[in-house]
Amino acid sequence: MLKVNDINVYYGAIHAIKGISFEVNDGEVVTLIGANGAGKSTTLNTVCGLLRSRTGSIEFLDRNLASIPPHKVVELGMAHVPEGRRIFQQMTVEENLEMGAYTQARSTIAPNLERVYEQFPRLKERRRQVAGTLSGGEQQMLAMGRGLMSNPKLLMLDEPSMGLAPILVEQIFEIIKQLHKAGTTILLVEQNARMALSVADRGYVLETGKIVATGTGGELLRDEAVKKAYLGG
Amino acid sequence: MSFLNNVITGISLGSIYAIIALGYTMVYGIAKMLNFAHGDIIMVGAYMCFFAMGSFNLPPAAGVLLAVVVCTVLGIVIERLAYKPLRSAPSLAVLITAIGVSYLLQNGAQILWGAATKTFTPIVSTAPEARLVLVPGQLSISYVAILSIVCCIVVMIALTLFTGQTKMGKAMRACSEDKGAAQLMGIDVNTTISVTFAIGSALAAIAGVLMCSAYPVLSPTTGSLPGIRAFTAAVFGGIGSIPGALLGGILLGVIETFAKTISTELSDAVVFAVLIIVLLVRPAGLLGKYVPEKV
């Protein structure tokens, strides 16, 4: 579904991504794990077009994304739930969800809202509330619900567990599992490597802009080097 | 009764400020820039209406329509040519550019239409008897004042519905909060900014025609002072806030009118003194929103 081939991304003189290649197949949950500053978010931002690679190619559903502006990528079926949630704080919960469906035909909004509210009953209770007043966990649910409103073929989640209490982290990963079961393809970026690998079909380990290890979730969980570096021994 | 008369004059003047302030505040809200050329759009709008009615003998409605169309196009063109290339430039560069565009418009008008002051043909009669008398001999309200207030109310209602109910209006609010996240939703930020400039400039055209009808002198610098005052009104009410622009505009008009009864020369000083006091107490302006962010 998604083929990333040898991308190199720079912030000015800083070489942030050094020749990364990976792919995500239909129906898979793939995770990119790594420490702070390894280039995980940069990779996602490049995939969705907010940043550009100097080399290589990014293919999504057999289309080259090189010259497609970020707001058009959504129409192709890619939703990006960004790091830090980035919900629209001054808009209501329902308005946030409507924005998620910006590229969709008007007729699909009502059934999609229904589906998202079913997935996140909490959001339905608070649909008229201004999003800035939600708790951190609710904001993350809103950000994910907003991403799902565009009926994405690929859902990219950037650090969905960041800053959440352990019980909420469990909940978020439970939701990821459900989405996976329902057939959604997910590219998951996480610092919480143990959780991420336990839900993922496959994973890639990023270190200072390079992929240093890859394998199935289980393989990486058992890998000595990965254990040492990311799973606390 | 002179108190009530002043209140009415102040509200009608304030309505015009409010319409201009809306343009400032919407553009600031979405592009995070102070468009100091906004005042000069008013002037261009007034000239368009002046020529349509004076040189081509078109009816007032056609004059207003021409002004709105020309200013809308002008606003979009200015944004595309002058501001869009500076989207990621430091805000100071954008500010200086806006001041440059302001001078360009003023000097352009001077070349095209001459520096001499022209007498504007009001779109509604301003004859002494063209007034709605409330208390004979004491309290009355001119038709121009009524028109200004009605326009302001209509514009406010229309904008509230637009930003609250329509897809484009909501996209605008989304962009004004977080352009990156708006892009991730599939919103075309550039188009949204263009639409904002178009709306702001159309409002400036209407304000220009109303203002020149109430105070019928027209020159290439006609727009600059009302522009500054409307900018003050926008800051006063809380820049970025649409109800704030309305409140700031009306208050500014009323304060200015009362200050003029004390001293014409000092009226601007009084207006700005009030602004300074308000900003000392409420730095975000009267209705400026401070939403605590939860992380």
Coordinates of C-alpha atoms in Angstrom, one line a residue:
Chain A
M1 CA 0.0 0.0 0.0
L2 CA 2.8 2.4 1.0
K3 CA 6.3 2.1 -0.4
V4 CA 9.0 4.4 0.9
N5 CA 12.2 4.1 -1.1
D6 CA 15.5 5.7 0.0
I7 CA 14.3 9.1 1.3
N8 CA 16.7 11.8 2.6
V9 CA 15.3 14.7 4.5
Y10 CA 17.2 17.8 5.7
Y11 CA 16.3 20.6 8.1
G12 CA 18.6 23.2 6.7
A13 CA 22.1 21.7 7.1
I14 CA 20.9 18.9 9.4
H15 CA 20.6 15.6 7.7
A16 CA 17.6 14.2 9.6
I17 CA 16.6 11.1 7.6
K18 CA 19.5 9.2 6.0
G19 CA 18.2 6.9 3.2
I20 CA 15.2 5.2 4.8
S21 CA 13.2 2.6 2.9
F22 CA 10.2 0.7 4.3
E23 CA 6.8 -0.5 3.3
V24 CA 3.3 -1.1 4.7
N25 CA 1.1 -3.7 3.2
D26 CA -2.6 -3.9 3.0
G27 CA -4.2 -4.6 6.4
E28 CA -1.0 -4.5 8.4
V29 CA -0.1 -2.6 11.5
V30 CA 3.5 -1.4 11.0
T31 CA 5.4 0.5 13.7
L32 CA 8.4 2.7 13.6
I33 CA 10.1 2.8 17.0
G34 CA 13.1 4.7 18.2
A35 CA 14.3 7.3 20.7
N36 CA 13.6 11.0 20.7
G37 CA 15.1 12.6 17.6
A38 CA 15.6 9.4 15.7
G39 CA 13.5 10.8 12.9
K40 CA 10.2 9.0 13.4
S41 CA 7.9 12.1 13.1
T42 CA 10.0 13.5 10.3
T43 CA 9.4 10.3 8.4
L44 CA 5.6 10.6 8.8
N45 CA 5.7 14.3 7.9
T46 CA 7.6 13.4 4.7
V47 CA 5.2 10.6 3.8
C48 CA 2.2 13.0 4.1
G49 CA 4.0 15.8 2.1
L50 CA 4.5 18.4 4.9
L51 CA 8.2 17.8 4.4
R52 CA 10.0 16.9 1.1
S53 CA 12.7 14.3 0.5
R54 CA 15.6 15.2 -1.7
T55 CA 15.9 11.7 -3.1
G56 CA 14.0 8.5 -3.6
S57 CA 10.3 8.1 -3.9
I58 CA 7.2 7.6 -1.8
E59 CA 4.4 5.6 -3.5
F60 CA 1.0 5.3 -2.0
L61 CA -1.5 2.9 -3.8
D62 CA 0.9 2.9 -6.7
R63 CA 0.9 6.7 -7.1
N64 CA 4.1 8.7 -6.6
L65 CA 3.4 11.4 -4.0
A66 CA 6.4 13.6 -5.0
S67 CA 4.4 16.4 -6.5
I68 CA 1.2 16.1 -4.6
P69 CA 0.6 18.9 -2.0
P70 CA -0.3 17.7 1.5
H71 CA -3.9 18.7 1.4
K72 CA -4.4 16.5 -1.7
V73 CA -2.8 13.5 -0.1
V74 CA -5.8 13.2 2.3
E75 CA -8.1 12.7 -0.7
L76 CA -6.0 9.7 -1.8
G77 CA -6.9 8.0 1.4
M78 CA -4.2 8.8 3.9
A79 CA -5.0 10.2 7.3
H80 CA -2.3 11.6 9.6
V81 CA -3.0 11.9 13.3
P82 CA -0.1 14.3 14.2
E83 CA 2.2 14.3 17.2
G84 CA 0.7 16.4 20.0
R85 CA -2.8 15.7 18.7
R86 CA -3.2 19.2 17.1
I87 CA -6.9 19.3 17.5
F88 CA -8.7 22.6 16.9
Q89 CA -9.0 23.7 20.5
Q90 CA -11.5 26.5 20.0
M91 CA -13.9 24.4 17.8
T92 CA -16.4 21.9 19.2
V93 CA -15.8 18.2 19.2
E94 CA -18.2 17.7 16.4
E95 CA -16.7 20.5 14.3
N96 CA -13.3 18.9 14.7
L97 CA -14.7 15.7 13.4
E98 CA -16.4 17.5 10.5
M99 CA -13.0 19.0 9.6
G100 CA -11.6 15.5 9.5
A101 CA -14.2 14.8 6.8
Y102 CA -13.4 17.9 4.8
T103 CA -12.5 16.1 1.6
Q104 CA -15.5 13.7 1.9
A105 CA -18.9 14.1 0.2
R106 CA -21.5 15.7 2.5
S107 CA -23.6 12.5 2.5
T108 CA -20.8 10.5 4.1
I109 CA -20.4 12.7 7.1
A110 CA -23.5 11.5 9.1
P111 CA -22.7 7.8 8.8
N112 CA -19.0 8.4 9.6
L113 CA -19.9 10.5 12.7
E114 CA -22.1 7.6 13.8
R115 CA -19.2 5.2 13.4
V116 CA -16.7 7.3 15.2
Y117 CA -19.1 8.0 18.0
E118 CA -19.7 4.2 18.3
Q119 CA -15.9 3.7 18.5
F120 CA -15.5 6.6 21.0
P121 CA -18.7 7.0 23.0
R122 CA -17.0 9.6 25.2
L123 CA -16.8 11.9 22.2
K124 CA -20.5 11.6 21.6
E125 CA -21.3 12.8 25.2
R126 CA -19.1 15.8 24.6
R127 CA -19.9 16.6 21.0
R128 CA -21.1 20.2 21.7
Q129 CA -18.1 20.9 24.0
V130 CA -15.2 23.1 22.9
A131 CA -12.3 20.7 22.2
G132 CA -9.8 22.6 24.3
T133 CA -11.7 21.7 27.4
L134 CA -11.2 17.9 26.9
S135 CA -8.8 15.9 28.9
G136 CA -5.6 14.6 27.3
G137 CA -6.9 11.1 26.7
E138 CA -10.2 12.5 25.2
Q139 CA -8.2 14.8 23.0
Q140 CA -6.2 11.8 21.7
M141 CA -9.5 10.0 21.0
L142 CA -10.7 13.1 19.2
A143 CA -7.6 13.3 17.1
M144 CA -7.9 9.6 16.1
G145 CA -11.6 10.0 15.4
R146 CA -10.9 13.0 13.3
G147 CA -8.4 11.0 11.3
L148 CA -11.0 8.2 10.8
M149 CA -13.6 10.6 9.5
S150 CA -11.9 10.7 6.1
N151 CA -12.4 6.9 5.6
P152 CA -8.7 6.4 5.3
K153 CA -7.1 3.4 3.6
L154 CA -4.0 4.2 5.7
L155 CA -4.0 5.7 9.2
M156 CA -0.8 7.2 10.4
L157 CA -0.6 7.7 14.2
D158 CA 2.2 9.8 15.6
E159 CA 2.9 9.0 19.3
P160 CA -0.7 8.4 20.2
S161 CA 0.3 7.4 23.8
M162 CA 2.4 10.5 24.5
G163 CA 1.7 12.2 27.8
L164 CA -1.1 9.8 28.7
A165 CA -1.6 8.0 32.0
P166 CA -0.9 4.2 31.7
I167 CA -4.6 3.2 31.8
L168 CA -5.3 5.6 28.9
V169 CA -2.3 4.2 27.0
E170 CA -3.9 0.7 27.4
Q171 CA -7.1 2.1 26.1
I172 CA -5.5 3.7 23.0
F173 CA -3.7 0.5 22.1
E174 CA -6.9 -1.4 22.6
I175 CA -8.5 0.9 20.0
I176 CA -5.6 0.3 17.7
K177 CA -6.1 -3.4 18.0
Q178 CA -9.8 -3.0 17.2
L179 CA -9.1 -0.9 14.2
H180 CA -6.6 -3.5 13.0
K181 CA -9.2 -6.2 13.4
A182 CA -11.6 -4.2 11.4
G183 CA -9.1 -4.1 8.5
T184 CA -7.6 -0.6 8.8
T185 CA -4.0 -0.4 7.7
I186 CA -2.0 1.5 10.3
L187 CA 1.5 3.1 10.4
L188 CA 2.3 3.7 14.0
V189 CA 5.1 5.8 15.4
E190 CA 5.8 5.3 19.1
Q191 CA 8.4 5.8 21.8
N192 CA 6.5 3.2 23.9
A193 CA 8.3 0.4 22.0
R194 CA 6.9 -2.5 24.0
M195 CA 3.3 -1.5 23.5
A196 CA 3.8 -0.7 19.9
L197 CA 5.6 -4.0 19.1
S198 CA 2.9 -6.0 20.9
V199 CA 0.2 -4.7 18.5
A200 CA 2.3 -4.5 15.4
D201 CA 2.6 -7.1 12.6
R202 CA 6.0 -5.7 11.7
G203 CA 8.3 -3.1 13.1
Y204 CA 11.3 -1.0 12.0
V205 CA 13.8 0.4 14.5
L206 CA 15.1 3.9 13.7
E207 CA 18.3 5.3 15.1
T208 CA 19.6 8.8 14.2
G209 CA 17.8 8.8 10.8
K210 CA 18.6 5.2 9.8
I211 CA 16.8 1.9 10.0
V212 CA 18.9 -0.4 12.2
A213 CA 16.6 -3.3 12.6
T214 CA 13.5 -4.8 11.2
G215 CA 11.3 -7.8 11.8
T216 CA 7.9 -8.9 13.0
G217 CA 6.6 -7.5 16.3
G218 CA 7.5 -10.7 18.1
E219 CA 11.0 -10.9 16.7
L220 CA 11.9 -7.4 17.6
L221 CA 10.4 -7.9 21.1
R222 CA 12.8 -10.8 21.6
D223 CA 15.8 -9.2 19.8
E224 CA 18.6 -8.7 22.4
A225 CA 19.8 -5.3 21.0
V226 CA 16.3 -3.9 20.8
K227 CA 15.6 -5.2 24.3
K228 CA 18.6 -3.5 25.6
A229 CA 18.1 -0.2 23.9
Y230 CA 14.3 0.2 24.0
L231 CA 12.7 -2.3 26.3
G232 CA 14.7 -1.6 29.4
G233 CA 16.9 -4.7 29.2
Chain B
M1 CA -31.0 65.2 24.0
S2 CA -27.6 66.2 22.7
F3 CA -26.2 63.2 24.6
L4 CA -28.5 60.8 22.7
N5 CA -27.7 62.5 19.4
N6 CA -24.0 62.0 20.1
V7 CA -24.7 58.3 21.0
I8 CA -26.5 57.9 17.7
T9 CA -23.7 59.6 15.7
G10 CA -21.1 57.6 17.6
I11 CA -22.9 54.3 16.8
S12 CA -23.2 55.0 13.1
L13 CA -19.6 56.1 12.9
G14 CA -18.6 53.1 15.0
S15 CA -20.6 50.8 12.6
I16 CA -18.3 51.9 9.8
Y17 CA -15.2 51.3 11.9
A18 CA -16.6 47.9 12.8
I19 CA -17.0 46.9 9.2
I20 CA -13.4 47.9 8.5
A21 CA -12.1 46.3 11.7
L22 CA -13.7 43.0 10.7
G23 CA -11.4 42.9 7.6
Y24 CA -8.4 43.6 9.8
T25 CA -9.4 41.0 12.4
M26 CA -10.2 38.2 9.9
V27 CA -7.0 38.6 8.0
Y28 CA -5.0 38.7 11.2
G29 CA -6.9 35.7 12.6
I30 CA -6.0 33.6 9.6
A31 CA -2.8 35.0 8.1
K32 CA -1.4 36.3 11.4
M33 CA -0.5 39.5 9.7
L34 CA -1.5 43.1 10.1
N35 CA -2.6 44.2 6.6
F36 CA -1.9 47.9 6.8
A37 CA -3.0 48.3 3.2
H38 CA -6.6 47.5 4.3
G39 CA -7.4 51.2 4.8
D40 CA -6.4 52.0 1.3
I41 CA -8.8 49.4 -0.1
I42 CA -11.5 51.6 1.4
M43 CA -10.3 54.5 -0.6
V44 CA -10.2 52.4 -3.9
G45 CA -13.7 51.3 -3.2
A46 CA -14.9 54.8 -2.6
Y47 CA -13.3 56.0 -5.9
M48 CA -14.9 53.2 -7.8
C49 CA -18.4 54.1 -6.5
F50 CA -17.6 57.8 -7.2
F51 CA -16.7 57.2 -10.8
A52 CA -19.6 54.8 -11.4
M53 CA -22.1 57.3 -10.1
G54 CA -20.4 60.5 -11.3
S55 CA -18.9 59.6 -14.6
F56 CA -21.1 56.9 -15.8
N57 CA -24.4 58.0 -14.1
L58 CA -25.0 54.5 -12.8
P59 CA -27.5 54.1 -9.9
P60 CA -26.0 53.9 -6.4
A61 CA -26.5 50.1 -6.1
A62 CA -24.4 49.6 -9.2
G63 CA -21.7 51.9 -7.8
V64 CA -21.6 49.8 -4.6
L65 CA -21.5 46.6 -6.6
L66 CA -18.6 47.8 -8.8
A67 CA -16.7 48.9 -5.7
V68 CA -17.2 45.5 -4.0
V69 CA -16.2 43.6 -7.1
V70 CA -13.0 45.7 -7.8
C71 CA -11.9 45.6 -4.2
T72 CA -12.5 41.9 -3.9
V73 CA -10.3 41.2 -6.9
L74 CA -7.7 43.8 -5.7
G75 CA -7.6 42.1 -2.3
I76 CA -7.0 38.7 -3.8
V77 CA -4.4 40.0 -6.2
I78 CA -2.5 41.9 -3.4
E79 CA -2.4 38.8 -1.3
R80 CA -1.2 36.6 -4.2
L81 CA 1.5 39.0 -5.4
A82 CA 2.7 40.7 -2.2
Y83 CA 2.0 38.4 0.8
K84 CA 1.9 34.9 -0.4
P85 CA 5.6 34.8 -1.3
L86 CA 6.3 35.8 2.3
R87 CA 4.2 33.1 3.9
S88 CA 7.2 31.7 5.8
A89 CA 9.1 35.0 6.1
P90 CA 9.5 36.8 9.5
S91 CA 6.4 38.8 10.4
L92 CA 8.3 42.1 10.3
A93 CA 9.0 41.6 6.6
V94 CA 5.3 41.0 6.0
L95 CA 4.4 44.1 8.0
I96 CA 6.8 46.3 6.1
T97 CA 5.5 44.9 2.8
A98 CA 1.9 45.8 3.9
I99 CA 3.0 49.3 4.6
G100 CA 4.6 49.4 1.1
V101 CA 1.4 48.2 -0.5
S102 CA -0.4 50.9 1.4
Y103 CA 1.8 53.6 -0.2
L104 CA 1.6 51.9 -3.5
L105 CA -2.2 52.2 -3.5
Q106 CA -2.1 55.8 -2.3
N107 CA 0.4 56.9 -4.9
G108 CA -1.2 54.8 -7.6
A109 CA -4.5 56.6 -6.8
Q110 CA -2.8 59.9 -7.0
I111 CA -1.3 59.2 -10.5
L112 CA -4.6 57.8 -11.8
W113 CA -7.1 60.2 -10.2
G114 CA -5.1 63.2 -9.1
A115 CA -4.3 64.4 -5.6
A116 CA -7.1 67.0 -5.5
T117 CA -9.9 66.3 -3.1
K118 CA -13.2 65.3 -4.8
T119 CA -16.7 65.7 -3.4
F120 CA -18.3 62.3 -3.1
T121 CA -21.9 61.8 -4.2
P122 CA -23.6 60.2 -1.2
I123 CA -25.5 57.0 -2.1
V124 CA -28.4 58.2 0.0
S125 CA -29.4 61.8 0.4
T126 CA -27.5 63.7 3.1
A127 CA -29.7 66.9 2.8
P128 CA -30.6 68.3 6.2
E129 CA -34.1 67.1 5.9
A130 CA -33.1 63.6 5.0
R131 CA -33.5 62.4 8.5
L132 CA -35.7 60.2 10.6
V133 CA -37.1 62.5 13.3
L134 CA -37.5 60.8 16.6
V135 CA -38.3 63.9 18.8
P136 CA -39.2 66.9 16.6
G137 CA -36.5 69.6 16.8
Q138 CA -34.3 67.6 19.2
L139 CA -33.6 64.0 18.3
S140 CA -33.1 62.7 14.8
I141 CA -31.1 60.2 12.8
S142 CA -29.8 60.7 9.3
Y143 CA -30.6 58.1 6.6
V144 CA -26.8 57.6 6.1
A145 CA -26.5 56.7 9.8
I146 CA -29.4 54.3 9.6
L147 CA -27.9 52.7 6.5
S148 CA -24.5 52.3 8.2
I149 CA -26.0 50.7 11.3
V150 CA -28.2 48.4 9.2
C151 CA -25.2 47.4 7.0
C152 CA -23.1 46.6 10.1
I153 CA -25.8 44.4 11.6
V154 CA -26.3 42.5 8.3
V155 CA -22.6 42.0 7.9
M156 CA -22.2 40.8 11.4
I157 CA -25.1 38.3 11.1
A158 CA -23.8 37.1 7.7
L159 CA -20.3 36.6 9.0
T160 CA -21.4 34.8 12.2
L161 CA -23.5 32.4 10.1
F162 CA -20.6 32.0 7.6
T163 CA -17.9 31.1 10.1
G164 CA -20.2 29.0 12.3
Q165 CA -22.2 27.1 9.8
T166 CA -20.5 26.8 6.4
K167 CA -17.8 24.4 5.4
M168 CA -15.5 27.2 4.2
G169 CA -16.2 29.2 7.3
K170 CA -15.2 26.4 9.6
A171 CA -12.2 25.7 7.5
M172 CA -11.2 29.3 8.1
R173 CA -11.4 28.9 11.8
A174 CA -9.4 25.7 11.6
C175 CA -6.7 27.5 9.6
S176 CA -6.6 30.3 12.0
E177 CA -5.9 27.9 14.8
D178 CA -3.4 25.5 13.2
K179 CA -2.5 25.7 9.5
G180 CA -0.5 22.5 9.6
A181 CA -3.3 20.5 11.1
A182 CA -5.7 22.1 8.7
Q183 CA -3.6 20.8 5.8
L184 CA -3.7 17.3 7.3
M185 CA -7.5 17.5 7.1
G186 CA -7.2 18.2 3.4
I187 CA -8.0 22.0 3.7
D188 CA -6.3 24.1 1.0
V189 CA -4.8 26.8 3.2
N190 CA -3.9 29.1 0.3
T191 CA -7.5 29.1 -1.0
T192 CA -8.8 29.7 2.5
I193 CA -6.5 32.7 2.9
S194 CA -7.5 34.1 -0.5
V195 CA -11.2 33.8 0.5
T196 CA -10.5 35.7 3.7
F197 CA -8.8 38.5 1.9
A198 CA -11.7 38.6 -0.6
I199 CA -14.2 39.0 2.2
G200 CA -12.2 41.6 4.1
S201 CA -11.7 43.7 0.9
A202 CA -15.4 43.5 0.0
L203 CA -16.3 44.7 3.4
A204 CA -13.7 47.5 3.0
A205 CA -15.4 48.6 -0.2
I206 CA -18.8 48.8 1.6
A207 CA -17.2 50.7 4.4
G208 CA -15.6 53.1 2.0
V209 CA -18.9 53.9 0.3
L210 CA -20.7 54.4 3.6
M211 CA -17.9 56.6 5.1
C212 CA -17.7 58.8 2.0
S213 CA -21.5 59.1 2.0
A214 CA -21.4 60.3 5.6
Y215 CA -18.3 62.5 5.2
P216 CA -18.3 63.3 1.5
V217 CA -14.7 64.2 0.8
L218 CA -12.5 61.8 -1.3
S219 CA -8.8 61.9 -1.8
P220 CA -6.0 59.3 -2.2
T221 CA -5.3 59.4 1.5
T222 CA -9.0 59.1 2.6
G223 CA -8.6 55.6 3.8
S224 CA -5.5 55.9 5.9
L225 CA -6.8 57.5 9.1
P226 CA -10.1 55.4 9.2
G227 CA -7.9 52.4 8.5
I228 CA -5.7 53.2 11.6
R229 CA -8.7 53.9 13.7
A230 CA -10.4 50.6 12.6
F231 CA -7.1 48.8 13.4
T232 CA -7.3 50.4 16.8
A233 CA -10.9 49.2 17.1
A234 CA -9.9 45.6 16.2
V235 CA -7.1 45.6 18.9
F236 CA -9.5 47.3 21.3
G237 CA -12.1 44.5 20.9
G238 CA -9.4 41.7 20.8
I239 CA -7.7 41.1 17.4
G240 CA -8.8 37.9 15.8
S241 CA -12.3 38.0 17.4
I242 CA -15.3 38.9 15.1
P243 CA -17.6 40.1 17.9
G244 CA -14.6 41.9 19.3
A245 CA -14.3 43.9 16.1
L246 CA -17.9 44.9 16.4
L247 CA -17.7 45.9 20.0
G248 CA -14.4 47.7 19.5
G249 CA -15.7 49.6 16.4
I250 CA -18.9 50.8 18.1
L251 CA -17.1 51.8 21.3
L252 CA -14.4 53.6 19.4
G253 CA -17.0 55.5 17.3
V254 CA -18.9 56.6 20.5
I255 CA -15.8 57.6 22.4
E256 CA -14.5 59.6 19.4
T257 CA -17.8 61.4 19.0
F258 CA -17.9 62.4 22.7
A259 CA -14.3 63.4 22.7
K260 CA -15.0 65.7 19.7
T261 CA -17.6 67.5 21.8
I262 CA -14.8 68.4 24.2
S263 CA -12.1 69.1 21.7
T264 CA -11.8 68.2 18.0
E265 CA -8.0 68.4 18.1
L266 CA -7.8 66.1 21.1
S267 CA -10.3 63.5 20.0
D268 CA -7.7 61.1 18.6
A269 CA -5.6 61.5 21.7
V270 CA -8.5 60.5 23.9
V271 CA -9.3 57.5 21.7
F272 CA -5.8 56.2 22.0
A273 CA -5.6 56.9 25.7
V274 CA -8.6 54.7 26.2
L275 CA -7.0 52.0 24.1
I276 CA -3.9 52.1 26.2
I277 CA -5.9 51.8 29.4
V278 CA -7.9 48.9 28.0
L279 CA -4.8 47.1 26.9
L280 CA -3.1 47.6 30.3
V281 CA -6.1 46.0 32.0
R282 CA -6.9 43.4 29.3
P283 CA -3.8 42.8 27.1
A284 CA -5.8 40.5 24.7
G285 CA -8.5 43.2 24.2
L286 CA -12.0 43.3 25.4
L287 CA -13.2 40.0 23.9
G288 CA -9.8 38.6 23.0
K289 CA -9.8 34.9 23.7
Y290 CA -7.4 33.3 26.0
V291 CA -8.0 29.6 25.8
P292 CA -5.9 27.6 28.2
E293 CA -4.1 24.8 26.3
K294 CA -4.2 21.3 27.7
V295 CA -1.4 19.1 26.8

